Coordinates of C-alpha atoms in Angstrom, one line a residue:
Chain C
X1 CA -0.5 87.3 -71.4
X2 CA 1.8 86.9 -68.5
X3 CA 0.8 85.0 -65.4
X4 CA 2.5 84.7 -62.0
X5 CA 1.8 81.1 -60.9
X6 CA 3.0 78.4 -58.6
X7 CA 4.2 75.2 -60.2
X8 CA 5.6 72.0 -58.8
X9 CA 8.4 69.8 -60.1
X10 CA 10.3 66.8 -58.9
X11 CA 14.0 67.4 -59.0
X12 CA 16.4 64.5 -59.1
X13 CA 19.7 65.3 -57.5
X14 CA 23.1 63.5 -57.6
X15 CA 24.5 62.8 -54.1
X16 CA 27.5 64.9 -54.8
X17 CA 25.3 68.0 -54.4
X18 CA 24.3 67.1 -50.9
X19 CA 25.8 69.2 -48.1
X20 CA 25.5 72.8 -47.0
X21 CA 24.7 74.1 -50.4
X22 CA 21.9 71.6 -51.1
X23 CA 19.2 74.2 -51.3
X24 CA 21.2 76.5 -53.7
X25 CA 22.1 73.5 -55.8
X26 CA 18.4 72.5 -56.2
X27 CA 17.4 76.1 -57.1
X28 CA 20.1 76.6 -59.7
X29 CA 19.4 73.2 -61.3
X30 CA 15.7 74.1 -61.3
X31 CA 16.4 77.4 -63.1
X32 CA 18.6 75.6 -65.6
X33 CA 15.9 73.0 -66.2
X34 CA 12.8 75.1 -66.3
X35 CA 13.5 78.6 -67.5
X36 CA 13.0 79.0 -71.2
X37 CA 11.1 75.8 -71.6
X38 CA 7.6 75.6 -72.9
X39 CA 4.7 73.6 -71.6
X40 CA 1.5 73.1 -73.6
X41 CA -0.5 73.8 -70.5
X42 CA 1.1 76.9 -69.1
X43 CA 3.0 78.4 -71.9
X44 CA 6.5 79.6 -71.8
X45 CA 8.3 79.8 -68.5
X46 CA 10.0 83.2 -68.5
X47 CA 11.6 83.3 -65.0
X48 CA 11.5 81.7 -61.6
X49 CA 10.7 84.3 -59.0
X50 CA 10.8 82.4 -55.8
X51 CA 10.7 79.0 -54.0
X52 CA 7.6 78.2 -52.0
X53 CA 9.0 75.1 -50.4
X54 CA 11.2 72.1 -50.9
X55 CA 9.7 68.9 -49.7
X56 CA 11.3 65.9 -48.2
X57 CA 13.8 64.1 -50.4
X58 CA 13.2 60.5 -51.4
X59 CA 16.2 58.3 -52.0
X60 CA 16.0 56.2 -55.1
X61 CA 16.9 52.6 -54.7
X62 CA 20.1 51.5 -56.4
X63 CA 21.3 54.9 -57.7
X64 CA 21.6 57.1 -54.6
X65 CA 19.8 59.9 -56.4
X66 CA 17.3 61.8 -54.3
X67 CA 14.1 63.2 -55.6
X68 CA 12.8 66.5 -54.1
X69 CA 9.4 67.9 -54.8
X70 CA 9.9 71.6 -55.3
X71 CA 7.1 74.2 -55.4
X72 CA 8.2 77.4 -57.0
X73 CA 6.7 80.7 -58.2
X74 CA 7.3 81.7 -61.8
X75 CA 6.3 84.1 -64.5
X76 CA 4.8 82.3 -67.5
X77 CA 3.8 83.7 -70.9
X78 CA 1.0 82.3 -72.9
X79 CA -0.7 83.9 -75.9
X80 CA -4.5 83.7 -76.2
X81 CA -6.9 83.9 -79.1
X82 CA -8.1 87.5 -79.3
X83 CA -5.2 88.9 -77.4
X84 CA -3.4 92.0 -78.6
X85 CA 0.3 91.5 -78.7
X86 CA 3.3 93.6 -79.6
X87 CA 5.9 91.8 -81.7
X88 CA 9.0 92.3 -83.7
X89 CA 9.0 91.5 -87.4
X90 CA 11.6 88.9 -88.3
X91 CA 10.9 88.1 -91.9
X92 CA 8.8 89.7 -94.7
X93 CA 7.8 88.0 -97.9
X94 CA 5.1 87.8 -100.4
X95 CA 3.0 85.5 -98.3
X96 CA 2.9 87.9 -95.4
X97 CA 5.3 88.4 -92.5
X98 CA 6.6 86.6 -89.5
X99 CA 7.0 88.2 -86.1
X100 CA 8.3 87.2 -82.7
X101 CA 7.1 88.1 -79.3
X102 CA 9.7 86.5 -77.1
X103 CA 9.5 82.7 -77.9
X104 CA 6.3 83.0 -79.8
X105 CA 6.3 82.7 -83.6
X106 CA 3.5 84.7 -85.2
X107 CA 2.6 84.6 -88.9
X108 CA 0.4 87.3 -90.4
X109 CA -0.7 86.3 -93.8
X110 CA -1.1 88.9 -96.6
X111 CA -4.8 88.2 -96.4
X112 CA -4.8 89.8 -93.0
X113 CA -2.7 92.8 -93.8
X114 CA -4.8 95.9 -94.8
X115 CA -5.6 95.9 -98.5
X116 CA -3.9 99.3 -99.0
X117 CA -0.5 97.9 -98.1
X118 CA 1.4 96.4 -101.0
X119 CA 4.3 94.0 -101.0
X120 CA 7.6 95.5 -102.3
X121 CA 10.4 93.1 -103.1
X122 CA 14.1 93.9 -103.0
X123 CA 16.9 93.3 -100.6
X124 CA 14.7 94.8 -97.9
X125 CA 11.3 93.4 -98.7
X126 CA 8.4 95.3 -97.1
X127 CA 4.7 96.1 -97.1
X128 CA 4.0 99.7 -97.7
X129 CA 1.0 101.9 -98.1
X130 CA 0.4 103.6 -101.4
X131 CA 1.5 107.0 -100.0
X132 CA 4.6 105.4 -98.4
X133 CA 3.7 106.7 -94.9
X134 CA 3.6 103.3 -93.2
X135 CA 6.1 100.5 -93.8
X136 CA 6.5 97.1 -92.4
X137 CA 9.9 95.5 -92.8
X138 CA 12.3 93.4 -90.8
X139 CA 12.8 94.7 -87.3
X140 CA 9.7 96.8 -87.4
X141 CA 7.5 96.6 -84.2
X142 CA 3.9 95.8 -84.8
X143 CA 0.8 95.6 -82.7
X144 CA -1.3 92.6 -83.8
X145 CA -4.2 90.5 -82.7
X146 CA -3.9 86.8 -82.2
X147 CA -6.6 84.8 -84.0
X148 CA -5.2 81.3 -83.5
X149 CA -2.7 79.6 -81.2
X150 CA -1.0 76.3 -80.9
X151 CA 1.2 75.5 -78.0
X152 CA 3.5 72.6 -78.5
X153 CA 5.8 70.9 -76.1
X154 CA 8.7 73.1 -77.2
X155 CA 7.2 75.8 -79.4
X156 CA 4.3 78.3 -79.6
X157 CA 2.8 79.1 -83.0
X158 CA 0.3 81.8 -83.6
X159 CA -1.7 83.3 -86.4
X160 CA -2.1 87.0 -86.2
X161 CA -3.9 89.8 -88.0
X162 CA -3.3 93.6 -88.4
X163 CA -6.4 94.1 -90.4
X164 CA -8.3 95.8 -87.6
X165 CA -8.5 99.2 -85.9
X166 CA -5.5 100.4 -84.0
X167 CA -3.3 97.5 -85.2
X168 CA -0.1 97.8 -87.3
X169 CA 3.3 99.4 -87.0
X170 CA 4.0 101.1 -83.7
X171 CA 7.7 101.8 -84.1
X172 CA 9.6 101.8 -87.4
X173 CA 13.4 101.4 -87.1
X174 CA 13.9 103.1 -90.4
X175 CA 12.4 106.4 -89.2
X176 CA 13.5 106.2 -85.6
Chain G
X1 CA -7.2 92.5 -65.6
X2 CA -8.4 91.4 -62.2
X3 CA -7.3 87.9 -63.0
X4 CA -3.7 88.6 -62.3
X5 CA -4.2 90.0 -58.8
X6 CA -7.0 87.7 -58.1
X7 CA -6.3 84.1 -58.1
X8 CA -3.1 82.4 -59.4
X9 CA -0.4 84.2 -57.4
X10 CA -1.8 83.3 -54.1
X11 CA -3.1 80.0 -55.0
X12 CA -1.0 77.2 -53.7
X13 CA -1.3 74.7 -56.5
X14 CA -0.7 75.0 -60.2
X15 CA -3.7 72.8 -60.9
X16 CA -5.9 75.7 -60.2
X17 CA -4.2 77.7 -62.8
X18 CA -4.4 74.9 -65.4
X19 CA -8.1 74.5 -64.7
X20 CA -8.5 78.2 -65.1
X21 CA -6.6 78.2 -68.4
X22 CA -8.7 75.3 -69.7
X23 CA -11.8 77.1 -68.9
X24 CA -10.5 80.3 -70.4
X25 CA -9.7 78.4 -73.6
X26 CA -13.1 76.9 -73.8
X27 CA -15.0 80.1 -74.4
X28 CA -18.2 78.3 -74.8
X29 CA -18.4 77.2 -71.2
X30 CA -20.4 79.4 -69.0
X31 CA -18.3 79.5 -65.8
X32 CA -15.1 80.9 -67.3
X33 CA -12.6 83.3 -65.8
X34 CA -13.6 86.8 -65.0
X35 CA -11.7 88.3 -67.9
X36 CA -13.2 85.9 -70.5
X37 CA -16.6 86.5 -69.1
X38 CA -16.3 90.2 -69.3
X39 CA -15.1 89.9 -72.9
X40 CA -17.9 87.5 -73.8
X41 CA -20.3 90.0 -72.3
X42 CA -18.9 92.7 -74.3
X43 CA -19.1 90.7 -77.5
X44 CA -22.7 89.8 -76.8
X45 CA -23.5 93.4 -76.1
X46 CA -21.9 94.6 -79.3
X47 CA -23.5 92.0 -81.3
X48 CA -26.9 92.7 -79.8
X49 CA -26.4 96.4 -80.6
X50 CA -25.6 95.6 -84.1
X51 CA -28.5 93.3 -84.5
X52 CA -30.7 96.0 -83.0
X53 CA -29.4 98.5 -85.6
X54 CA -30.0 96.1 -88.4
X55 CA -33.5 95.5 -87.2
X56 CA -34.1 99.2 -86.9
X57 CA -33.0 99.7 -90.4
X58 CA -35.2 96.9 -91.6
X59 CA -38.2 98.3 -89.8
X60 CA -37.7 101.9 -90.9
X61 CA -37.4 100.9 -94.5
X62 CA -40.2 98.5 -94.4
X63 CA -42.8 100.9 -95.7
X64 CA -40.7 101.5 -98.9
X65 CA -41.1 97.9 -99.9
X66 CA -40.0 94.4 -99.0
X67 CA -36.9 94.5 -101.3
X68 CA -34.7 96.3 -98.9
X69 CA -35.5 93.9 -96.2
X70 CA -34.4 91.1 -98.4
X71 CA -31.2 92.8 -99.2
X72 CA -30.4 93.3 -95.6
X73 CA -30.9 89.7 -94.8
X74 CA -28.9 88.7 -97.9
X75 CA -26.0 90.8 -96.7
X76 CA -26.2 89.2 -93.3
X77 CA -26.3 85.7 -94.8
X78 CA -23.4 86.5 -97.1
X79 CA -21.3 87.7 -94.1
X80 CA -22.1 84.6 -92.2
X81 CA -21.3 82.2 -95.0
X82 CA -18.0 84.1 -95.6
X83 CA -17.0 83.4 -92.1
X84 CA -18.1 79.8 -92.2
X85 CA -16.4 78.8 -95.5
X86 CA -12.9 79.8 -95.1
X87 CA -11.0 78.0 -97.9
X88 CA -8.0 77.5 -95.6
X89 CA -5.5 78.5 -98.3
X90 CA -2.5 77.5 -96.2
X91 CA -1.4 76.7 -92.8
X92 CA 1.2 77.7 -90.3
X93 CA 1.8 75.2 -87.5
X94 CA -1.3 73.3 -88.6
X95 CA -3.5 76.4 -88.2
X96 CA -5.2 78.1 -91.1
X97 CA -3.4 81.3 -92.1
X98 CA -6.7 83.2 -92.5
X99 CA -9.1 82.0 -89.8
X100 CA -6.7 80.6 -87.3
X101 CA -8.6 77.3 -87.1
X102 CA -6.8 74.1 -86.3
X103 CA -6.6 72.0 -89.5
X104 CA -6.8 68.3 -89.1
X105 CA -5.4 66.9 -92.3
X106 CA -2.2 68.3 -93.9
X107 CA -2.6 69.5 -97.4
X108 CA -0.7 71.5 -100.0
X109 CA 3.0 72.0 -100.4
X110 CA 5.4 72.5 -97.5
X111 CA 7.5 75.7 -97.7
X112 CA 9.9 74.7 -94.9
X113 CA 12.7 76.7 -96.4
X114 CA 10.8 80.0 -95.8
X115 CA 9.6 79.2 -92.3
X116 CA 9.2 76.1 -90.3
X117 CA 5.6 74.8 -90.3
X118 CA 4.4 76.8 -93.3
X119 CA 2.3 75.1 -95.9
X120 CA 0.4 76.5 -98.9
X121 CA -2.4 75.0 -101.0
X122 CA -2.3 75.0 -104.8
X123 CA -4.8 77.8 -105.2
X124 CA -2.9 80.1 -102.9
X125 CA 0.3 79.3 -104.7
X126 CA -1.3 80.2 -108.0
X127 CA -2.6 83.4 -106.6
X128 CA 0.8 84.4 -105.1
X129 CA 2.5 83.5 -108.3
X130 CA 0.3 85.7 -110.5
X131 CA 0.6 88.6 -108.0
X132 CA 4.3 88.1 -107.9
X133 CA 4.5 88.1 -111.7
X134 CA 3.0 91.6 -111.8
X135 CA 5.3 92.9 -109.2
X136 CA 8.3 91.3 -110.9
X137 CA 7.5 92.7 -114.3
X138 CA 7.1 96.1 -112.8
X139 CA 10.7 95.9 -111.6
X140 CA 11.8 94.4 -114.9
X141 CA 13.0 91.2 -113.3
X142 CA 12.7 87.5 -113.8
X143 CA 13.4 84.5 -111.6
X144 CA 16.7 82.7 -111.7
X145 CA 17.2 79.3 -109.9
X146 CA 20.8 78.5 -109.3
X147 CA 22.4 75.2 -108.5
X148 CA 25.4 75.2 -106.1
X149 CA 27.7 72.2 -106.7
X150 CA 29.6 72.2 -110.0
X151 CA 27.7 75.4 -111.1
X152 CA 28.6 78.1 -108.7
X153 CA 31.2 76.3 -106.7
X154 CA 32.9 73.0 -106.0
X155 CA 33.1 71.3 -102.6
X156 CA 35.1 68.3 -101.4
X157 CA 35.3 66.4 -98.1
X158 CA 38.5 67.0 -96.4
X159 CA 39.2 63.2 -96.2
X160 CA 39.0 62.9 -100.0
X161 CA 41.7 65.4 -100.6
X162 CA 44.8 64.0 -102.3
X163 CA 48.4 64.7 -101.0
X164 CA 48.9 67.0 -104.0
X165 CA 46.0 69.1 -102.8
X166 CA 47.3 69.5 -99.3
X167 CA 48.9 72.9 -100.2
X168 CA 45.3 74.3 -100.5
X169 CA 44.8 74.0 -96.7
X170 CA 47.3 76.7 -96.1
X171 CA 45.8 79.0 -98.7
X172 CA 42.2 79.2 -97.4
X173 CA 40.6 82.5 -96.9
X174 CA 39.3 83.5 -93.6
X175 CA 35.7 82.9 -92.7
X176 CA 35.5 86.2 -90.8
X177 CA 35.2 88.2 -94.0
X178 CA 33.9 86.0 -96.7
X179 CA 33.1 88.7 -99.2
X180 CA 36.3 88.5 -101.1
X181 CA 37.8 85.1 -100.7
X182 CA 37.2 82.1 -103.0
X183 CA 38.6 79.1 -101.1
X184 CA 37.1 78.2 -97.7
X185 CA 37.6 75.5 -95.2
X186 CA 34.5 74.6 -93.2
X187 CA 36.0 72.6 -90.4
X188 CA 32.7 71.8 -88.7
X189 CA 31.4 70.3 -91.9
X190 CA 34.7 68.7 -92.8
X191 CA 34.6 70.3 -96.1
X192 CA 36.6 72.5 -98.4
X193 CA 34.8 74.8 -100.9
X194 CA 36.1 76.6 -103.9
X195 CA 34.0 79.2 -105.5
X196 CA 33.9 79.3 -109.3
X197 CA 35.9 82.2 -110.7
X198 CA 33.7 85.2 -111.6
X199 CA 30.9 84.1 -109.3
X200 CA 30.9 87.3 -107.3
X201 CA 30.6 89.5 -110.3
X202 CA 28.0 87.1 -111.8
X203 CA 25.8 87.3 -108.7
X204 CA 26.1 91.0 -108.5
X205 CA 25.1 91.6 -112.1
X206 CA 22.5 88.9 -112.3
X207 CA 20.8 90.2 -109.2
X208 CA 19.9 93.4 -111.1
X209 CA 18.0 91.4 -113.7
X210 CA 16.8 88.4 -111.8
X211 CA 15.3 87.5 -108.4
X212 CA 17.6 84.7 -107.5
X213 CA 17.1 81.4 -105.7
X214 CA 19.5 78.7 -104.6
X215 CA 18.3 75.2 -105.2
X216 CA 20.8 72.4 -104.2
X217 CA 20.7 68.7 -103.7
X218 CA 22.8 69.2 -100.6
X219 CA 21.1 69.2 -97.2
X220 CA 19.8 72.3 -95.5
X221 CA 22.9 73.0 -93.3
X222 CA 25.1 72.9 -96.3
X223 CA 22.8 75.1 -98.4
X224 CA 22.8 77.7 -95.7
X225 CA 26.5 77.6 -95.2
X226 CA 27.1 78.1 -98.9
X227 CA 24.5 80.8 -99.1
X228 CA 26.3 82.6 -96.4
X229 CA 29.6 82.4 -98.3
X230 CA 28.1 83.5 -101.6
X231 CA 25.9 86.2 -100.1
X232 CA 27.3 87.4 -96.8
X233 CA 25.2 90.5 -96.8
X234 CA 22.0 88.6 -97.6
X235 CA 21.2 90.9 -100.5
X236 CA 20.7 88.3 -103.2
X237 CA 18.9 85.3 -101.9
X238 CA 17.0 86.3 -98.7
X239 CA 15.1 83.3 -97.6
X240 CA 15.0 81.7 -101.0
X241 CA 17.5 78.9 -100.3
X242 CA 16.0 75.6 -101.2
X243 CA 17.7 72.3 -100.3
X244 CA 16.8 68.7 -100.9
X245 CA 15.0 68.6 -97.6
X246 CA 12.4 71.0 -99.0
X247 CA 11.8 69.3 -102.4
X248 CA 8.6 67.3 -103.0
X249 CA 10.2 64.5 -104.9
X250 CA 13.2 62.4 -104.1
X251 CA 16.3 62.9 -106.4
X252 CA 14.4 65.5 -108.4
X253 CA 14.3 69.2 -108.3
X254 CA 11.0 70.9 -109.1
X255 CA 9.7 74.4 -109.5
X256 CA 6.6 73.6 -107.4
X257 CA 8.4 74.9 -104.3
X258 CA 9.5 78.1 -106.1
X259 CA 7.0 80.9 -105.8
X260 CA 7.4 82.2 -109.3
X261 CA 5.4 81.7 -112.5
X262 CA 7.0 78.9 -114.5
X263 CA 6.9 81.2 -117.6
X264 CA 9.3 83.6 -115.8
X265 CA 11.8 81.2 -114.3
X266 CA 15.2 80.3 -115.7
X267 CA 17.3 77.5 -114.2
X268 CA 21.1 77.2 -114.2
X269 CA 22.2 73.7 -113.4
X270 CA 24.8 71.2 -114.5
X271 CA 22.5 68.2 -114.1
X272 CA 19.8 67.9 -116.7
X273 CA 18.3 64.8 -115.2
X274 CA 17.3 66.6 -112.0
X275 CA 14.9 68.8 -113.9
X276 CA 12.9 66.3 -115.9
X277 CA 9.7 68.4 -115.7
X278 CA 11.3 71.7 -116.4
X279 CA 13.9 71.1 -119.2
X280 CA 12.5 74.1 -121.1
X281 CA 13.5 76.4 -118.3
X282 CA 17.0 75.0 -118.0
X283 CA 20.3 76.4 -119.1
X284 CA 22.8 73.6 -118.9
X285 CA 26.1 74.5 -117.3
X286 CA 29.5 73.0 -117.9
X287 CA 30.5 71.3 -114.7
X288 CA 33.1 73.0 -112.6
X289 CA 35.5 70.5 -111.2
X290 CA 38.2 72.0 -109.1
X291 CA 39.0 69.2 -106.7
X292 CA 40.3 65.8 -107.6
X293 CA 37.5 64.0 -105.8
X294 CA 35.0 65.8 -107.9
X295 CA 36.7 64.8 -111.1
X296 CA 36.9 61.3 -109.9
X297 CA 33.2 61.1 -109.1
X298 CA 32.4 61.9 -112.7
X299 CA 34.9 59.4 -114.1
X300 CA 37.6 61.7 -115.2
X301 CA 41.0 60.4 -114.5
X302 CA 43.0 63.4 -115.4
X303 CA 44.7 65.9 -113.1
X304 CA 42.3 68.3 -111.5
X305 CA 42.5 72.1 -111.5
X306 CA 43.6 72.0 -107.9
X307 CA 46.5 69.6 -108.6
X308 CA 47.6 71.7 -111.6
X309 CA 47.3 74.8 -109.5
X310 CA 45.3 76.5 -112.1
X311 CA 41.6 77.5 -112.5
X312 CA 38.9 78.4 -114.9
X313 CA 39.4 81.7 -116.7
X314 CA 37.8 84.6 -114.9
X315 CA 36.7 86.5 -118.0
X316 CA 36.0 83.6 -120.4
X317 CA 34.8 81.0 -118.0
X318 CA 31.4 79.4 -118.0
X319 CA 29.8 81.9 -115.6
X320 CA 31.0 84.9 -117.7
X321 CA 29.5 83.2 -120.8
X322 CA 26.2 82.4 -119.2
X323 CA 25.9 85.9 -117.8
X324 CA 26.0 87.2 -121.3
X325 CA 23.3 84.8 -122.3
X326 CA 21.2 85.8 -119.2
X327 CA 21.6 89.5 -120.2
X328 CA 20.5 88.6 -123.8
X329 CA 17.4 86.7 -122.6
X330 CA 16.5 89.5 -120.2
X331 CA 16.8 92.0 -123.0
X332 CA 14.8 90.0 -125.4
X333 CA 12.1 89.4 -122.9
X334 CA 11.6 93.0 -122.0
X335 CA 12.7 94.6 -125.2
X336 CA 9.9 94.5 -127.7
X337 CA 7.2 96.6 -126.1
X338 CA 4.5 95.7 -128.7
X339 CA 2.6 92.9 -126.9
X340 CA 1.7 92.6 -123.3
X341 CA 4.3 91.4 -120.9
X342 CA 2.1 89.1 -119.0
X343 CA 1.6 86.8 -121.9
X344 CA 5.3 86.3 -122.6
X345 CA 7.2 83.2 -121.8
X346 CA 10.8 83.1 -121.0
X347 CA 11.0 79.5 -122.2
X348 CA 10.1 80.7 -125.6
X349 CA 12.7 83.4 -125.5
X350 CA 15.3 80.9 -124.4
X351 CA 14.4 78.5 -127.1
X352 CA 14.5 81.2 -129.8
X353 CA 17.8 82.5 -128.7
X354 CA 19.3 79.0 -128.6
X355 CA 18.1 78.2 -132.1
X356 CA 20.0 81.2 -133.5
X357 CA 23.3 79.6 -132.7
X358 CA 23.6 77.0 -135.4
X359 CA 20.8 78.4 -137.6
X360 CA 22.3 77.7 -141.0
X361 CA 24.0 74.5 -140.3
X362 CA 23.0 71.1 -141.7
X363 CA 24.6 68.3 -139.8
X364 CA 25.2 64.7 -140.8
X365 CA 26.5 62.3 -138.2
X366 CA 28.9 59.5 -139.1
X367 CA 29.3 56.5 -136.8
X368 CA 28.5 58.6 -133.8
X369 CA 25.4 56.6 -132.8
X370 CA 25.3 52.8 -132.3
X371 CA 24.0 51.1 -135.5
X372 CA 20.6 50.1 -134.2
X373 CA 19.9 53.3 -132.3
X374 CA 17.1 55.5 -133.5
X375 CA 19.2 58.5 -134.6
X376 CA 16.4 61.1 -133.8
X377 CA 16.4 60.1 -130.2
X378 CA 20.1 60.5 -129.6
X379 CA 21.1 63.2 -127.2
X380 CA 23.5 64.8 -129.7
X381 CA 20.9 64.9 -132.4
X382 CA 18.4 66.6 -130.1
X383 CA 21.0 69.0 -128.9
X384 CA 21.9 70.0 -132.4
X385 CA 18.3 70.5 -133.2
X386 CA 17.8 72.6 -130.1
X387 CA 20.7 74.8 -131.3
X388 CA 18.8 75.4 -134.5
X389 CA 20.7 73.1 -136.8
X390 CA 19.1 70.7 -139.3
X391 CA 20.0 67.1 -138.8
X392 CA 20.0 64.6 -141.6
X393 CA 21.0 61.0 -142.2
X394 CA 21.7 61.4 -145.9
X395 CA 24.5 63.3 -147.6
X396 CA 23.6 66.0 -150.0
X397 CA 25.2 69.3 -151.2
X398 CA 23.3 71.4 -148.6
X399 CA 25.1 69.6 -145.8
X400 CA 27.5 71.9 -144.0
X401 CA 29.0 69.8 -141.2
X402 CA 29.8 66.2 -140.8
X403 CA 30.2 65.0 -137.2
X404 CA 32.4 62.0 -136.7
X405 CA 35.0 60.6 -134.3
X406 CA 37.0 59.0 -137.1
X407 CA 38.2 60.7 -140.3
X408 CA 38.3 57.4 -142.1
X409 CA 34.6 56.8 -142.4
X410 CA 32.9 57.1 -145.8
X411 CA 31.0 60.2 -144.8
X412 CA 34.2 61.8 -143.4
X413 CA 36.0 61.2 -146.6
X414 CA 33.1 62.7 -148.5
X415 CA 33.3 65.8 -146.3
X416 CA 37.0 66.1 -147.0
X417 CA 36.5 65.8 -150.7
X418 CA 33.6 68.2 -150.8
X419 CA 35.3 70.7 -148.5
X420 CA 32.7 70.5 -145.8
X421 CA 33.5 70.9 -142.2
X422 CA 34.4 67.7 -140.4
X423 CA 34.1 68.1 -136.7
X424 CA 34.2 66.0 -133.5
X425 CA 31.0 65.5 -131.5
X426 CA 32.6 67.7 -128.8
X427 CA 32.0 70.6 -131.1
X428 CA 28.3 70.4 -130.6
X429 CA 28.6 69.9 -126.8
X430 CA 31.0 72.9 -126.5
X431 CA 28.7 75.0 -128.6
X432 CA 25.8 74.1 -126.4
X433 CA 27.7 75.2 -123.3
X434 CA 29.3 78.3 -124.7
X435 CA 26.3 79.6 -126.6
X436 CA 28.2 80.4 -129.7
X437 CA 29.3 78.7 -132.9
X438 CA 32.9 77.8 -132.2
X439 CA 35.7 77.7 -134.8
X440 CA 35.5 74.2 -136.4
X441 CA 39.3 74.0 -136.8
X442 CA 39.7 73.4 -133.1
X443 CA 37.6 70.3 -133.3
X444 CA 39.2 68.5 -136.1
X445 CA 39.1 64.7 -136.4
X446 CA 42.0 62.4 -137.1
X447 CA 42.0 59.0 -138.7
X448 CA 41.7 56.1 -136.4
X449 CA 43.9 53.3 -137.5
X450 CA 42.2 50.0 -138.0
X451 CA 44.3 47.1 -136.8

């Protein structure tokens, strides 16, 4: 799920950035530092959408660096247990398949793939129904349900299932 | 989705959001977010409806007898126990792959080469293997585990190259299109790699009969770089590239990280000692030394192929030979349709085929083993027996070959007198590598002069 939230961060800035462009420098450094990172609490920071305010800078003794407390708005992404997600399949093997939804790695074990789908090996391994109408392979888009999540400092792992109503392939690149 | 418009956007501090998340995660707590609450309510409602239905069923069927009631409760119990006792057959990022529960202790075998954070327990591995076996046999395929260094290719560090090898640096093939070249310089790894002649054809033909894996003692980065050169289109190996980082034992290779039934796996490797537990699956390869540093490493002080500006033969080299053997084994495994395929063992097929080579030979060794050495335990003795020959310590008319390094020994002279073959020990080794009985004349023994 995506959230639009306000977060706060102390930015340390080298004195060379001081001057007319101080504000721009802080913002660009903030974007570089924060976007694309992952925090266990909030999930994955997708983008900074705005700056609420930049507080008074505090000069560090000895170094000349200045610390600014910055409040900013950002869009974060965090998967939840029970959530339905759409993801792109990255790898298919006999254990199941791996999919990605942005930075999130999802594993769907073959226990949680409908029983009528069989694994087919070959140079393009896939799971296919007996009549061949539905096929999951690399780059397929699937709708799945998250049944377990783990958000680390840098990564998000999820366990998913497609063994439920209305889950499974939503767009097959082979037929598209 | 009232949550999004509701609180966090307008709230001034991120702590609010964190608190909200925490409460959302803890579904048991009562004062959770509106969304969670709504969901919980739904769940409760659905559940109560279900319960209601079941109760109804029970009550309507009650007059028929108490047995149905029992069965209903049994079903309920069964369902609940099924949910409670997930066996946790494996984990991904420390979560069970079936129920999504966080697992405290790590168990099972890590399959890091397939995906980071993936682990499987033994029962699951067994299950996957037997499922895989059926699939494999339907496609008439077996597993083949390939070593990289000295088997499919030869690599050297750039710093170890001799002045005589410098000319190679100007002959490297481009890394843009790796599908045709055979000599590559990997600057970022400070390495030069030469593919063994015939390797492209070998991989192409073997891939039709075998599901292939790479298993190398090199590190992960090296393994992937080599896989990329050997298989630029990713049609042969897929994710089945195993490096020493993925093995379960130090300085050993093991089939425990290979998801294939051991009775259907063949191994091609130049180092027998790496596979102590799986010698029966192993086809030993003659080492491919192209660079000087590689020769040097194994104690050969002769000129290397690179210095002589030559190479192994394309059509009669080790890979061409072993491909024939692989075809033969594949044929023998799938050919006789009489008994069931599942019960067959490729190790047995390999053994039988190997024993054909020197079937009618009776070998006597002369001064090949140290005097106090138990002859039966010597490598050559064992090798000869594996090739189907009979070994003996005594001379008698049925003996066909005498193996010696010196034509002057008593047994050698006997062989000359009785018109038996007198061959060098290399004859056995070469036969073992090339899988055919070689002409004995090429391995004659000369008299060593005693001073």
